[in-house]
């Protein structure tokens, strides 16, 4: 591979990795912005089934019909609603 192609390929790889990091890095890791939850009940059927992986990202506002998650003190877990 010639030098310009290597530079383009390397640049593209960096952009892809950075994009994936931004979209999917968990909050527990510095720079991460998402949380993950795996539904264990049936209340979100048919949208989410038991065992699905749901990626959560904080939004600046919410509208009726949006799926939201909150930390339940009673259940001591993250709840989708």
PDB file of C-alpha atoms in Angstrom:
ATOM      1  CA  UNK A   1       0.000   0.000   0.000  1.00  0.00           C
ATOM      2  CA  UNK A   2       1.433   3.386  -0.869  1.00  0.00           C
ATOM      3  CA  UNK A   3       1.898   6.147   1.688  1.00  0.00           C
ATOM      4  CA  UNK A   4      -1.230   8.299   0.881  1.00  0.00           C
ATOM      5  CA  UNK A   5      -3.457   5.210   1.076  1.00  0.00           C
ATOM      6  CA  UNK A   6      -1.966   4.242   4.442  1.00  0.00           C
ATOM      7  CA  UNK A   7      -2.598   7.754   5.746  1.00  0.00           C
ATOM      8  CA  UNK A   8      -6.217   7.702   4.533  1.00  0.00           C
ATOM      9  CA  UNK A   9      -6.787   4.209   5.960  1.00  0.00           C
ATOM     10  CA  UNK A  10      -5.273   5.206   9.319  1.00  0.00           C
ATOM     11  CA  UNK A  11      -7.330   8.401   9.456  1.00  0.00           C
ATOM     12  CA  UNK A  12     -10.506   6.509   8.625  1.00  0.00           C
ATOM     13  CA  UNK A  13      -9.754   3.924  11.332  1.00  0.00           C
ATOM     14  CA  UNK A  14      -9.306   6.685  13.920  1.00  0.00           C
ATOM     15  CA  UNK A  15     -12.614   8.293  12.900  1.00  0.00           C
ATOM     16  CA  UNK A  16     -14.444   4.946  13.085  1.00  0.00           C
ATOM     17  CA  UNK A  17     -13.010   4.101  16.529  1.00  0.00           C
ATOM     18  CA  UNK A  18     -13.797   7.595  17.861  1.00  0.00           C
ATOM     19  CA  UNK A  19     -17.363   7.393  16.546  1.00  0.00           C
ATOM     20  CA  UNK A  20     -17.920   3.963  18.086  1.00  0.00           C
ATOM     21  CA  UNK A  21     -16.439   5.196  21.369  1.00  0.00           C
ATOM     22  CA  UNK A  22     -18.773   8.203  21.396  1.00  0.00           C
ATOM     23  CA  UNK A  23     -21.826   6.074  20.608  1.00  0.00           C
ATOM     24  CA  UNK A  24     -21.199   3.038  22.800  1.00  0.00           C
ATOM     25  CA  UNK A  25     -18.645   3.714  25.586  1.00  0.00           C
ATOM     26  CA  UNK A  26     -20.216   3.164  29.013  1.00  0.00           C
ATOM     27  CA  UNK A  27     -20.382   5.992  31.548  1.00  0.00           C
ATOM     28  CA  UNK A  28     -18.144   4.082  33.933  1.00  0.00           C
ATOM     29  CA  UNK A  29     -15.222   4.675  31.556  1.00  0.00           C
ATOM     30  CA  UNK A  30     -13.930   8.266  31.198  1.00  0.00           C
ATOM     31  CA  UNK A  31     -15.444   9.822  28.100  1.00  0.00           C
ATOM     32  CA  UNK A  32     -18.319   7.332  27.987  1.00  0.00           C
ATOM     33  CA  UNK A  33     -21.848   8.636  27.610  1.00  0.00           C
ATOM     34  CA  UNK A  34     -24.185   5.636  27.604  1.00  0.00           C
ATOM     35  CA  UNK A  35     -25.598   3.117  30.040  1.00  0.00           C
ATOM     36  CA  UNK A  36     -26.799  -0.371  29.267  1.00  0.00           C
ATOM     37  CA  UNK A  37     -29.758  -2.256  30.698  1.00  0.00           C
ATOM     38  CA  UNK A  38     -31.101  -5.752  30.032  1.00  0.00           C
ATOM     39  CA  UNK A  39     -34.887  -5.989  30.578  1.00  0.00           C
ATOM     40  CA  UNK A  40     -35.867  -8.838  32.877  1.00  0.00           C
ATOM     41  CA  UNK A  41     -39.665  -8.467  32.882  1.00  0.00           C
ATOM     42  CA  UNK A  42     -42.438  -8.287  30.315  1.00  0.00           C
ATOM     43  CA  UNK A  43     -43.713  -4.735  30.812  1.00  0.00           C
ATOM     44  CA  UNK A  44     -41.846  -3.385  27.754  1.00  0.00           C
ATOM     45  CA  UNK A  45     -43.144  -6.065  25.337  1.00  0.00           C
ATOM     46  CA  UNK A  46     -43.256  -6.025  22.334  1.00  0.00           C
ATOM     47  CA  UNK A  47     -40.720  -3.180  22.043  1.00  0.00           C
ATOM     48  CA  UNK A  48     -38.102  -4.837  24.236  1.00  0.00           C
ATOM     49  CA  UNK A  49     -38.020  -8.508  25.116  1.00  0.00           C
ATOM     50  CA  UNK A  50     -36.393 -10.189  28.089  1.00  0.00           C
ATOM     51  CA  UNK A  51     -32.646 -10.410  27.414  1.00  0.00           C
ATOM     52  CA  UNK A  52     -32.415  -7.551  24.883  1.00  0.00           C
ATOM     53  CA  UNK A  53     -29.607  -5.058  25.447  1.00  0.00           C
ATOM     54  CA  UNK A  54     -30.949  -1.499  25.605  1.00  0.00           C
ATOM     55  CA  UNK A  55     -28.515   1.386  25.148  1.00  0.00           C
ATOM     56  CA  UNK A  56     -29.460   4.464  27.188  1.00  0.00           C
ATOM     57  CA  UNK A  57     -28.311   7.988  26.491  1.00  0.00           C
ATOM     58  CA  UNK A  58     -29.395  11.065  28.447  1.00  0.00           C
ATOM     59  CA  UNK A  59     -31.530  13.502  26.451  1.00  0.00           C
ATOM     60  CA  UNK A  60     -31.979  17.233  26.942  1.00  0.00           C
ATOM     61  CA  UNK A  61     -35.775  16.798  26.885  1.00  0.00           C
ATOM     62  CA  UNK A  62     -38.358  14.033  26.735  1.00  0.00           C
ATOM     63  CA  UNK A  63     -41.750  13.740  25.017  1.00  0.00           C
ATOM     64  CA  UNK A  64     -44.776  11.513  25.595  1.00  0.00           C
ATOM     65  CA  UNK A  65     -44.067   8.101  24.130  1.00  0.00           C
ATOM     66  CA  UNK A  66     -40.311   8.204  24.814  1.00  0.00           C
ATOM     67  CA  UNK A  67     -38.801   5.255  26.641  1.00  0.00           C
ATOM     68  CA  UNK A  68     -37.036   6.483  29.760  1.00  0.00           C
ATOM     69  CA  UNK A  69     -35.018   4.823  32.497  1.00  0.00           C
ATOM     70  CA  UNK A  70     -34.776   5.745  36.145  1.00  0.00           C
ATOM     71  CA  UNK A  71     -33.133   4.369  39.259  1.00  0.00           C
ATOM     72  CA  UNK A  72     -35.819   2.846  41.516  1.00  0.00           C
ATOM     73  CA  UNK A  73     -35.133   3.119  45.249  1.00  0.00           C
ATOM     74  CA  UNK A  74     -37.728   0.424  45.982  1.00  0.00           C
ATOM     75  CA  UNK A  75     -36.406  -2.092  43.442  1.00  0.00           C
ATOM     76  CA  UNK A  76     -32.767  -0.975  43.746  1.00  0.00           C
ATOM     77  CA  UNK A  77     -32.273  -1.216  40.006  1.00  0.00           C
ATOM     78  CA  UNK A  78     -32.615   0.699  36.778  1.00  0.00           C
ATOM     79  CA  UNK A  79     -36.201   0.595  35.465  1.00  0.00           C
ATOM     80  CA  UNK A  80     -37.402   1.181  31.892  1.00  0.00           C
ATOM     81  CA  UNK A  81     -40.751   2.910  31.514  1.00  0.00           C
TER      82      UNK A  81
END
